[in-house]
Amino acid sequence: MSDLAPLIVVSGPSGVGKSTVVAEVLRRDPSIWLSVSATTRSPRPGEANGEHYFFMSNEEFDALVATGGLLEWAQYAGNRYGTPRAAVSQHRADGRLVLLEIEVQGARQVRSSVPDATLVFLAPPSAATLEDRLRNRGTEEESVVAARLEVATAELAAAGEFDLVLVNAEVDQCAQDLLDFISRGAG
Ligand code: 5GP
């Protein structure tokens, strides 16, 4: 038996509201630790290095991959994203439940490399809601929105691979459903 604290992966299509739900979960239970990912994407306005992401060059990301520093990583809509391995292990060993908020390819890698991880899929109430949310975010150009929509449609099909599917119709309810699942002993 492992005496590590649980590892919960929250995944689902871009635009489903993963970050909003995760932020509400952390607000309600500050003992949970959210992993900070590495990415080659440029920061959006308001995003801080080391807080929202570790923003890095392609070369820096390559070096992390080469040294086995990432627990998982994926190419997503033209950029790479990955989970730094050491911080996840450290926080689990310290007894803090660790959350990853990542896309579907990364979730699959965690499924195979960390068998005791629990995978949660956030689904939109409908495909139309997802498209509205992606467009109304307003932070990206049309070509980027189109690329993300295409990926999102494929990602929706992956829901059946997850341990739990939660429909994000309303943020507070969805966050509470996730916390209830965790307190029932997920992981
Ligand atoms: P965004 O550019 O909107 O911040 O993130 C794009 C997608 O990458 C989202 O679906 C987000 O959940 C995912 N993502 C963020 N960090 C990671 C990571 O470390 N690994 C993987 N596989 N996906 C990530």
Coordinates of N, CA and C and ligand atoms in Angstrom, one line a residue:
M1 N 0.8 -1.2 0.0 CA 0.0 0.0 0.0 C 0.9 1.3 0.0
S2 N 0.5 2.2 -0.8 CA 1.2 3.5 -0.8 C 0.7 4.4 0.3
D3 N 1.7 5.1 1.0 CA 1.2 6.1 2.0 C 1.3 7.5 1.4
L4 N 1.3 7.6 0.1 CA 1.3 8.9 -0.5 C -0.1 9.4 -0.5
A5 N -0.3 10.8 -0.4 CA -1.6 11.4 -0.5 C -2.1 11.2 -1.9
P6 N -3.4 11.3 -2.1 CA -4.0 11.0 -3.5 C -3.5 12.0 -4.6
L7 N -3.5 11.5 -5.8 CA -3.2 12.3 -7.0 C -4.5 12.3 -7.8
I8 N -5.1 13.5 -8.0 CA -6.3 13.6 -8.7 C -6.0 14.4 -10.0
V9 N -6.4 13.8 -11.1 CA -6.2 14.5 -12.4 C -7.6 15.1 -12.9
V10 N -7.6 16.4 -13.1 CA -8.9 17.0 -13.6 C -8.6 17.3 -15.1
S11 N -9.4 16.7 -16.0 CA -9.2 17.0 -17.4 C -10.5 17.3 -18.1
G12 N -10.4 17.4 -19.4 CA -11.6 17.7 -20.1 C -11.3 18.7 -21.2
P13 N -12.2 19.0 -22.1 CA -11.8 19.9 -23.2 C -11.6 21.3 -22.8
S14 N -10.7 22.0 -23.6 CA -10.5 23.4 -23.3 C -11.8 24.2 -23.4
G15 N -12.1 25.1 -22.5 CA -13.3 25.8 -22.6 C -14.4 25.2 -21.7
V16 N -14.1 24.1 -21.1 CA -15.2 23.5 -20.3 C -15.2 24.1 -18.9
G17 N -14.2 24.9 -18.6 CA -14.2 25.6 -17.3 C -13.4 24.9 -16.2
K18 N -12.4 24.1 -16.6 CA -11.5 23.4 -15.7 C -10.9 24.4 -14.7
S19 N -10.3 25.5 -15.1 CA -9.6 26.3 -14.2 C -10.5 27.0 -13.2
T20 N -11.7 27.3 -13.7 CA -12.7 28.0 -12.7 C -13.1 27.0 -11.7
V21 N -13.4 25.8 -12.1 CA -13.8 24.8 -11.1 C -12.7 24.5 -10.1
V22 N -11.5 24.3 -10.7 CA -10.3 24.0 -9.8 C -10.1 25.1 -8.8
A23 N -10.2 26.4 -9.3 CA -10.0 27.5 -8.4 C -11.0 27.5 -7.2
E24 N -12.2 27.1 -7.5 CA -13.3 27.1 -6.5 C -13.0 25.9 -5.5
V25 N -12.5 24.8 -6.0 CA -12.2 23.7 -5.2 C -11.0 24.1 -4.2
L26 N -10.0 24.8 -4.7 CA -8.9 25.2 -3.9 C -9.4 26.2 -2.8
R27 N -10.3 27.1 -3.2 CA -10.8 28.1 -2.3 C -11.5 27.4 -1.1
R28 N -12.3 26.3 -1.5 CA -13.0 25.6 -0.4 C -12.1 24.7 0.4
D29 N -11.1 24.2 -0.2 CA -10.2 23.3 0.6 C -8.7 23.7 0.3
P30 N -8.2 24.7 1.0 CA -6.8 25.2 0.8 C -5.7 24.1 1.1
S31 N -6.1 23.0 1.7 CA -5.1 22.0 1.9 C -4.7 21.2 0.7
I32 N -5.5 21.4 -0.4 CA -5.2 20.7 -1.7 C -4.1 21.5 -2.4
W33 N -3.1 20.8 -3.0 CA -2.0 21.5 -3.7 C -2.2 21.3 -5.2
L34 N -2.2 22.5 -6.0 CA -2.4 22.4 -7.4 C -1.0 22.5 -8.1
S35 N -0.7 21.5 -8.9 CA 0.6 21.5 -9.6 C 0.7 22.7 -10.6
V36 N 1.9 23.3 -10.7 CA 2.1 24.4 -11.6 C 2.9 23.8 -12.8
S37 N 2.2 23.9 -14.0 CA 2.8 23.2 -15.2 C 3.9 24.1 -15.9
A38 N 4.7 23.4 -16.6 CA 5.7 24.1 -17.5 C 5.0 24.2 -18.9
T39 N 5.2 25.3 -19.6 CA 4.6 25.5 -20.9 C 5.5 26.4 -21.8
T40 N 5.4 26.1 -23.1 CA 6.1 26.9 -24.1 C 5.2 28.0 -24.6
R41 N 3.9 28.1 -24.1 CA 3.0 29.1 -24.6 C 3.5 30.5 -23.9
S42 N 3.1 31.6 -24.6 CA 3.4 32.9 -24.0 C 2.4 33.2 -23.0
P43 N 2.8 34.0 -22.0 CA 1.9 34.4 -20.9 C 0.7 35.2 -21.5
R44 N -0.5 35.0 -21.0 CA -1.6 35.9 -21.3 C -1.5 37.1 -20.3
P45 N -2.2 38.2 -20.6 CA -2.2 39.3 -19.6 C -2.6 38.8 -18.2
G46 N -1.9 39.2 -17.2 CA -2.2 38.8 -15.9 C -1.6 37.5 -15.4
E47 N -1.0 36.7 -16.3 CA -0.5 35.5 -15.8 C 1.0 35.7 -15.3
A48 N 1.3 35.1 -14.2 CA 2.6 35.3 -13.6 C 3.4 34.0 -13.7
N49 N 4.7 34.2 -14.0 CA 5.6 33.0 -14.0 C 5.8 32.4 -12.7
G50 N 5.6 31.1 -12.6 CA 5.8 30.3 -11.3 C 4.5 30.2 -10.6
E51 N 3.5 31.0 -11.0 CA 2.2 31.0 -10.3 C 1.1 30.3 -11.2
H52 N 0.9 30.8 -12.4 CA 0.0 30.1 -13.3 C 0.7 29.0 -14.1
Y53 N 1.9 29.3 -14.5 CA 2.7 28.4 -15.3 C 4.2 28.7 -15.0
F54 N 5.1 27.8 -15.4 CA 6.5 28.1 -15.6 C 6.6 28.3 -17.1
F55 N 6.7 29.5 -17.5 CA 6.8 29.9 -18.9 C 8.3 29.6 -19.4
M56 N 8.5 28.9 -20.4 CA 9.8 28.6 -20.9 C 10.0 28.5 -22.4
S57 N 11.3 28.6 -22.8 CA 11.6 28.4 -24.2 C 11.5 26.9 -24.6
N58 N 11.5 26.7 -25.9 CA 11.5 25.3 -26.4 C 12.7 24.5 -25.9
E59 N 13.8 25.2 -25.8 CA 15.1 24.6 -25.4 C 15.0 24.2 -23.9
E60 N 14.4 25.1 -23.1 CA 14.3 24.7 -21.7 C 13.3 23.5 -21.5
F61 N 12.2 23.5 -22.3 CA 11.3 22.5 -22.2 C 11.9 21.1 -22.7
D62 N 12.7 21.2 -23.8 CA 13.4 20.0 -24.2 C 14.3 19.4 -23.1
A63 N 15.0 20.3 -22.4 CA 15.9 19.9 -21.4 C 15.1 19.1 -20.2
L64 N 13.9 19.7 -19.9 CA 13.1 19.0 -18.9 C 12.7 17.6 -19.3
V65 N 12.3 17.5 -20.6 CA 11.9 16.2 -21.2 C 13.0 15.3 -21.1
A66 N 14.2 15.7 -21.6 CA 15.4 14.9 -21.7 C 15.9 14.3 -20.3
T67 N 15.7 15.1 -19.3 CA 16.1 14.7 -18.0 C 15.1 13.9 -17.2
G68 N 13.9 13.6 -17.8 CA 12.8 12.9 -17.1 C 12.2 13.8 -16.1
G69 N 12.3 15.1 -16.2 CA 11.7 16.0 -15.2 C 10.2 16.2 -15.3
L70 N 9.6 15.6 -16.3 CA 8.1 15.8 -16.4 C 7.4 14.5 -16.2
L71 N 6.4 14.5 -15.4 CA 5.5 13.3 -15.2 C 4.7 12.9 -16.4
E72 N 4.3 14.0 -17.2 CA 3.6 13.8 -18.4 C 3.8 15.1 -19.2
W73 N 3.7 15.0 -20.5 CA 3.6 16.3 -21.3 C 2.9 16.0 -22.6
A74 N 2.4 17.1 -23.2 CA 1.7 17.0 -24.4 C 1.8 18.2 -25.2
Q75 N 1.7 18.0 -26.5 CA 1.6 19.1 -27.5 C 0.1 19.5 -27.6
Y76 N -0.2 20.8 -27.4 CA -1.6 21.2 -27.5 C -1.7 22.5 -28.2
A77 N -2.5 22.5 -29.3 CA -2.8 23.7 -30.1 C -1.5 24.5 -30.3
G78 N -0.4 23.9 -30.7 CA 0.8 24.6 -31.1 C 1.8 24.8 -30.0
N79 N 1.5 24.5 -28.8 CA 2.5 24.7 -27.7 C 2.6 23.4 -26.9
R80 N 3.7 23.3 -26.1 CA 3.8 22.1 -25.2 C 3.6 22.5 -23.7
Y81 N 3.0 21.5 -23.0 CA 2.6 21.7 -21.6 C 3.0 20.4 -20.9
G82 N 3.6 20.6 -19.7 CA 3.9 19.4 -18.9 C 3.9 19.6 -17.4
T83 N 3.8 18.5 -16.7 CA 3.8 18.5 -15.2 C 5.1 18.2 -14.6
P84 N 5.8 19.2 -13.9 CA 7.0 18.9 -13.2 C 6.8 17.7 -12.2
R85 N 7.7 16.7 -12.4 CA 7.5 15.5 -11.6 C 7.8 15.7 -10.1
A86 N 9.0 16.4 -9.8 CA 9.5 16.4 -8.4 C 8.5 17.0 -7.4
A87 N 7.9 18.1 -7.8 CA 7.0 18.8 -6.9 C 5.7 17.9 -6.6
V88 N 5.3 17.2 -7.6 CA 4.1 16.3 -7.4 C 4.5 15.3 -6.3
S89 N 5.6 14.6 -6.5 CA 6.0 13.5 -5.6 C 6.2 14.1 -4.2
Q90 N 6.9 15.3 -4.1 CA 7.2 15.9 -2.8 C 5.9 16.2 -2.0
H91 N 4.9 16.8 -2.7 CA 3.7 17.2 -2.0 C 2.9 16.0 -1.6
R92 N 2.9 14.9 -2.5 CA 2.2 13.7 -2.1 C 2.8 13.1 -0.9
A93 N 4.2 13.1 -0.9 CA 4.9 12.5 0.3 C 4.6 13.3 1.6
D94 N 4.4 14.6 1.4 CA 4.2 15.4 2.6 C 2.7 15.3 3.0
G95 N 1.9 14.5 2.3 CA 0.6 14.3 2.8 C -0.5 15.2 2.2
R96 N -0.1 16.0 1.2 CA -1.1 16.9 0.6 C -1.7 16.3 -0.7
L97 N -3.0 16.3 -0.8 CA -3.6 15.8 -2.0 C -3.2 16.8 -3.1
V98 N -2.8 16.1 -4.2 CA -2.3 16.9 -5.4 C -3.3 16.8 -6.5
L99 N -3.6 18.0 -7.1 CA -4.5 18.1 -8.3 C -3.6 18.5 -9.5
L100 N -3.9 17.8 -10.6 CA -3.3 18.3 -11.9 C -4.5 18.7 -12.7
E101 N -4.3 19.9 -13.4 CA -5.4 20.3 -14.3 C -4.7 20.3 -15.7
I102 N -5.0 19.2 -16.5 CA -4.3 19.0 -17.7 C -5.2 18.5 -18.8
E103 N -4.7 18.5 -20.1 CA -5.6 18.0 -21.2 C -5.5 16.5 -21.2
V104 N -6.3 16.0 -22.2 CA -6.6 14.5 -22.2 C -5.4 13.6 -22.5
Q105 N -4.5 14.0 -23.4 CA -3.4 13.2 -23.7 C -2.5 13.0 -22.5
G106 N -2.3 14.1 -21.7 CA -1.5 14.0 -20.5 C -2.2 13.1 -19.4
A107 N -3.5 13.2 -19.4 CA -4.3 12.4 -18.4 C -4.0 10.9 -18.7
R108 N -4.0 10.6 -20.0 CA -3.8 9.2 -20.4 C -2.4 8.7 -19.9
Q109 N -1.4 9.6 -20.1 CA 0.0 9.2 -19.6 C 0.0 9.0 -18.1
V110 N -0.7 9.9 -17.4 CA -0.7 9.7 -15.9 C -1.4 8.4 -15.6
R111 N -2.5 8.0 -16.3 CA -3.2 6.8 -16.1 C -2.2 5.6 -16.2
S112 N -1.3 5.6 -17.2 CA -0.4 4.5 -17.3 C 0.8 4.6 -16.4
S113 N 1.3 5.8 -16.1 CA 2.5 5.8 -15.3 C 2.3 5.9 -13.8
V114 N 1.1 6.4 -13.4 CA 0.7 6.5 -12.0 C -0.6 5.7 -11.7
P115 N -0.5 4.4 -11.5 CA -1.7 3.6 -11.5 C -2.7 4.0 -10.4
D116 N -2.1 4.6 -9.3 CA -3.1 4.9 -8.2 C -3.7 6.3 -8.4
A117 N -3.4 7.0 -9.5 CA -4.1 8.3 -9.7 C -5.6 8.1 -10.0
T118 N -6.4 9.1 -9.7 CA -7.8 9.1 -10.0 C -8.0 10.2 -11.1
L119 N -8.7 9.8 -12.1 CA -9.0 10.7 -13.3 C -10.4 11.1 -13.3
V120 N -10.5 12.5 -13.3 CA -11.9 13.1 -13.4 C -12.0 13.9 -14.7
F121 N -13.1 13.7 -15.4 CA -13.4 14.4 -16.6 C -14.5 15.4 -16.4
L122 N -14.2 16.6 -16.7 CA -15.2 17.7 -16.7 C -15.8 17.8 -18.1
A123 N -17.1 17.6 -18.2 CA -17.8 17.7 -19.5 C -18.7 19.0 -19.5
P124 N -18.9 19.6 -20.6 CA -19.8 20.7 -20.8 C -21.3 20.2 -20.8
P125 N -22.2 21.0 -20.4 CA -23.6 20.6 -20.5 C -24.0 20.2 -22.0
S126 N -23.4 20.9 -23.0 CA -23.6 20.5 -24.4 C -22.5 21.0 -25.2
A127 N -22.3 20.5 -26.4 CA -21.2 20.9 -27.3 C -21.4 22.4 -27.6
A128 N -22.6 22.9 -27.7 CA -22.8 24.3 -28.0 C -22.3 25.2 -26.9
T129 N -22.5 24.8 -25.7 CA -22.0 25.6 -24.5 C -20.5 25.7 -24.6
L130 N -19.9 24.6 -25.0 CA -18.4 24.6 -25.1 C -17.9 25.7 -26.1
E131 N -18.6 25.6 -27.3 CA -18.2 26.6 -28.3 C -18.4 28.0 -27.9
D132 N -19.5 28.3 -27.2 CA -19.8 29.7 -26.7 C -18.7 30.1 -25.7
R133 N -18.3 29.2 -24.8 CA -17.3 29.5 -23.8 C -15.9 29.8 -24.4
L134 N -15.6 29.0 -25.4 CA -14.3 29.2 -26.1 C -14.2 30.5 -26.8
R135 N -15.4 30.8 -27.5 CA -15.4 32.1 -28.2 C -15.4 33.3 -27.3
N136 N -16.2 33.2 -26.3 CA -16.4 34.4 -25.4 C -15.3 34.7 -24.5
R137 N -14.3 33.7 -24.4 CA -13.2 34.0 -23.5 C -12.4 35.2 -24.1
G138 N -12.4 35.4 -25.4 CA -12.0 36.6 -26.0 C -10.5 36.9 -25.9
T139 N -9.7 35.9 -25.4 CA -8.3 36.1 -25.3 C -7.5 35.7 -26.5
E140 N -8.2 34.9 -27.4 CA -7.4 34.4 -28.6 C -8.0 34.8 -29.9
E141 N -7.1 34.7 -30.9 CA -7.6 35.0 -32.3 C -8.4 33.9 -32.8
E142 N -9.2 34.2 -33.8 CA -10.1 33.2 -34.4 C -9.4 31.9 -34.8
S143 N -8.2 32.0 -35.4 CA -7.5 30.8 -35.8 C -7.2 29.9 -34.6
V144 N -6.8 30.5 -33.5 CA -6.5 29.8 -32.2 C -7.8 29.1 -31.7
V145 N -8.9 29.9 -31.7 CA -10.2 29.4 -31.2 C -10.6 28.1 -32.1
A146 N -10.4 28.3 -33.4 CA -10.8 27.1 -34.3 C -9.9 25.9 -34.0
A147 N -8.6 26.1 -33.7 CA -7.8 24.9 -33.4 C -8.2 24.3 -32.1
R148 N -8.5 25.1 -31.1 CA -9.0 24.6 -29.8 C -10.3 23.9 -29.9
L149 N -11.2 24.4 -30.8 CA -12.5 23.7 -30.9 C -12.4 22.3 -31.5
E150 N -11.4 22.2 -32.5 CA -11.2 20.9 -33.1 C -10.7 19.9 -32.1
V151 N -9.7 20.4 -31.3 CA -9.2 19.5 -30.3 C -10.3 19.1 -29.3
A152 N -11.1 20.1 -28.9 CA -12.1 19.9 -27.9 C -13.1 18.9 -28.3
T153 N -13.5 18.9 -29.6 CA -14.4 17.9 -30.1 C -13.9 16.5 -29.9
A154 N -12.6 16.3 -30.2 CA -12.0 15.0 -30.1 C -11.9 14.6 -28.6
E155 N -11.6 15.6 -27.8 CA -11.4 15.3 -26.3 C -12.7 14.9 -25.7
L156 N -13.8 15.4 -26.2 CA -15.1 15.0 -25.6 C -15.3 13.5 -25.7
A157 N -14.8 12.9 -26.7 CA -15.0 11.5 -26.9 C -14.3 10.6 -25.9
A158 N -13.4 11.3 -25.1 CA -12.5 10.5 -24.2 C -13.2 10.3 -22.8
A159 N -14.3 10.9 -22.6 CA -14.9 10.9 -21.3 C -15.0 9.4 -20.7
G160 N -15.3 8.4 -21.5 CA -15.5 7.1 -21.0 C -14.2 6.5 -20.4
E161 N -13.1 7.1 -20.7 CA -11.8 6.5 -20.1 C -11.6 6.9 -18.7
F162 N -12.4 7.8 -18.1 CA -12.2 8.4 -16.8 C -12.9 7.7 -15.7
D163 N -12.4 7.9 -14.5 CA -13.0 7.3 -13.3 C -14.3 7.9 -12.9
L164 N -14.4 9.2 -13.2 CA -15.6 10.0 -12.9 C -15.8 11.1 -13.9
V165 N -17.1 11.3 -14.3 CA -17.4 12.4 -15.3 C -18.3 13.3 -14.5
L166 N -17.9 14.6 -14.5 CA -18.8 15.6 -13.8 C -19.2 16.6 -14.9
V167 N -20.5 16.9 -15.0 CA -21.0 17.9 -15.9 C -20.9 19.3 -15.3
N168 N -20.1 20.2 -15.9 CA -20.0 21.5 -15.3 C -21.1 22.5 -15.8
A169 N -22.3 22.3 -15.3 CA -23.4 23.2 -15.6 C -23.3 24.4 -14.8
E170 N -22.8 24.3 -13.6 CA -22.7 25.4 -12.6 C -21.5 25.2 -11.7
V171 N -20.6 26.2 -11.7 CA -19.3 26.1 -11.1 C -19.3 25.6 -9.6
D172 N -20.2 26.3 -8.8 CA -20.2 25.9 -7.4 C -20.6 24.5 -7.2
Q173 N -21.6 24.0 -7.9 CA -22.1 22.7 -7.8 C -21.0 21.7 -8.2
C174 N -20.4 22.0 -9.3 CA -19.4 21.1 -9.9 C -18.2 21.0 -8.9
A175 N -17.8 22.1 -8.4 CA -16.7 22.1 -7.4 C -17.0 21.3 -6.2
Q176 N -18.3 21.4 -5.7 CA -18.7 20.7 -4.5 C -18.8 19.2 -4.8
D177 N -19.3 18.8 -6.0 CA -19.3 17.4 -6.4 C -17.9 16.8 -6.4
L178 N -16.9 17.6 -6.9 CA -15.6 17.1 -6.9 C -15.0 16.9 -5.5
L179 N -15.3 17.9 -4.6 CA -14.9 17.8 -3.2 C -15.6 16.6 -2.5
D180 N -16.8 16.4 -2.8 CA -17.6 15.2 -2.2 C -16.9 13.9 -2.6
F181 N -16.6 13.9 -3.9 CA -16.0 12.6 -4.5 C -14.6 12.4 -3.7
I182 N -13.8 13.5 -3.6 CA -12.5 13.4 -2.9 C -12.7 12.9 -1.5
S183 N -13.7 13.5 -0.8 CA -13.9 13.1 0.6 C -14.4 11.7 0.8
R184 N -15.1 11.2 -0.2 CA -15.5 9.8 -0.2 C -14.3 8.8 -0.3
G185 N -13.1 9.4 -0.5 CA -11.9 8.6 -0.6 C -11.4 8.3 -1.9
A186 N -11.6 9.3 -2.9 CA -11.0 9.1 -4.2 C -9.5 9.0 -4.0
G187 N -8.9 8.1 -4.8 CA -7.5 7.9 -4.8 C -7.1 6.9 -3.7
Ligands
5GP1 P1 -4.1 27.1 -21.7 O1 -3.2 27.5 -22.8 O2 -5.6 27.4 -22.0 O3 -3.7 27.6 -20.3 O4 -4.1 25.5 -21.6 C1 -4.4 24.7 -22.7 C2 -4.6 23.3 -22.3 O5 -3.5 22.7 -21.7 C3 -5.7 23.1 -21.2 O6 -6.6 22.1 -21.5 C4 -4.9 22.8 -19.9 O7 -5.7 22.1 -19.0 C5 -3.8 22.0 -20.5 N1 -2.6 21.9 -19.7 C6 -2.2 22.8 -18.8 N2 -1.1 22.4 -18.1 C7 -0.8 21.1 -18.6 C8 0.2 20.1 -18.4 O8 1.0 20.3 -17.5 N3 0.1 19.0 -19.1 C9 -0.9 18.8 -20.0 N4 -0.9 17.6 -20.6 N5 -1.8 19.7 -20.3 C10 -1.8 20.9 -19.6

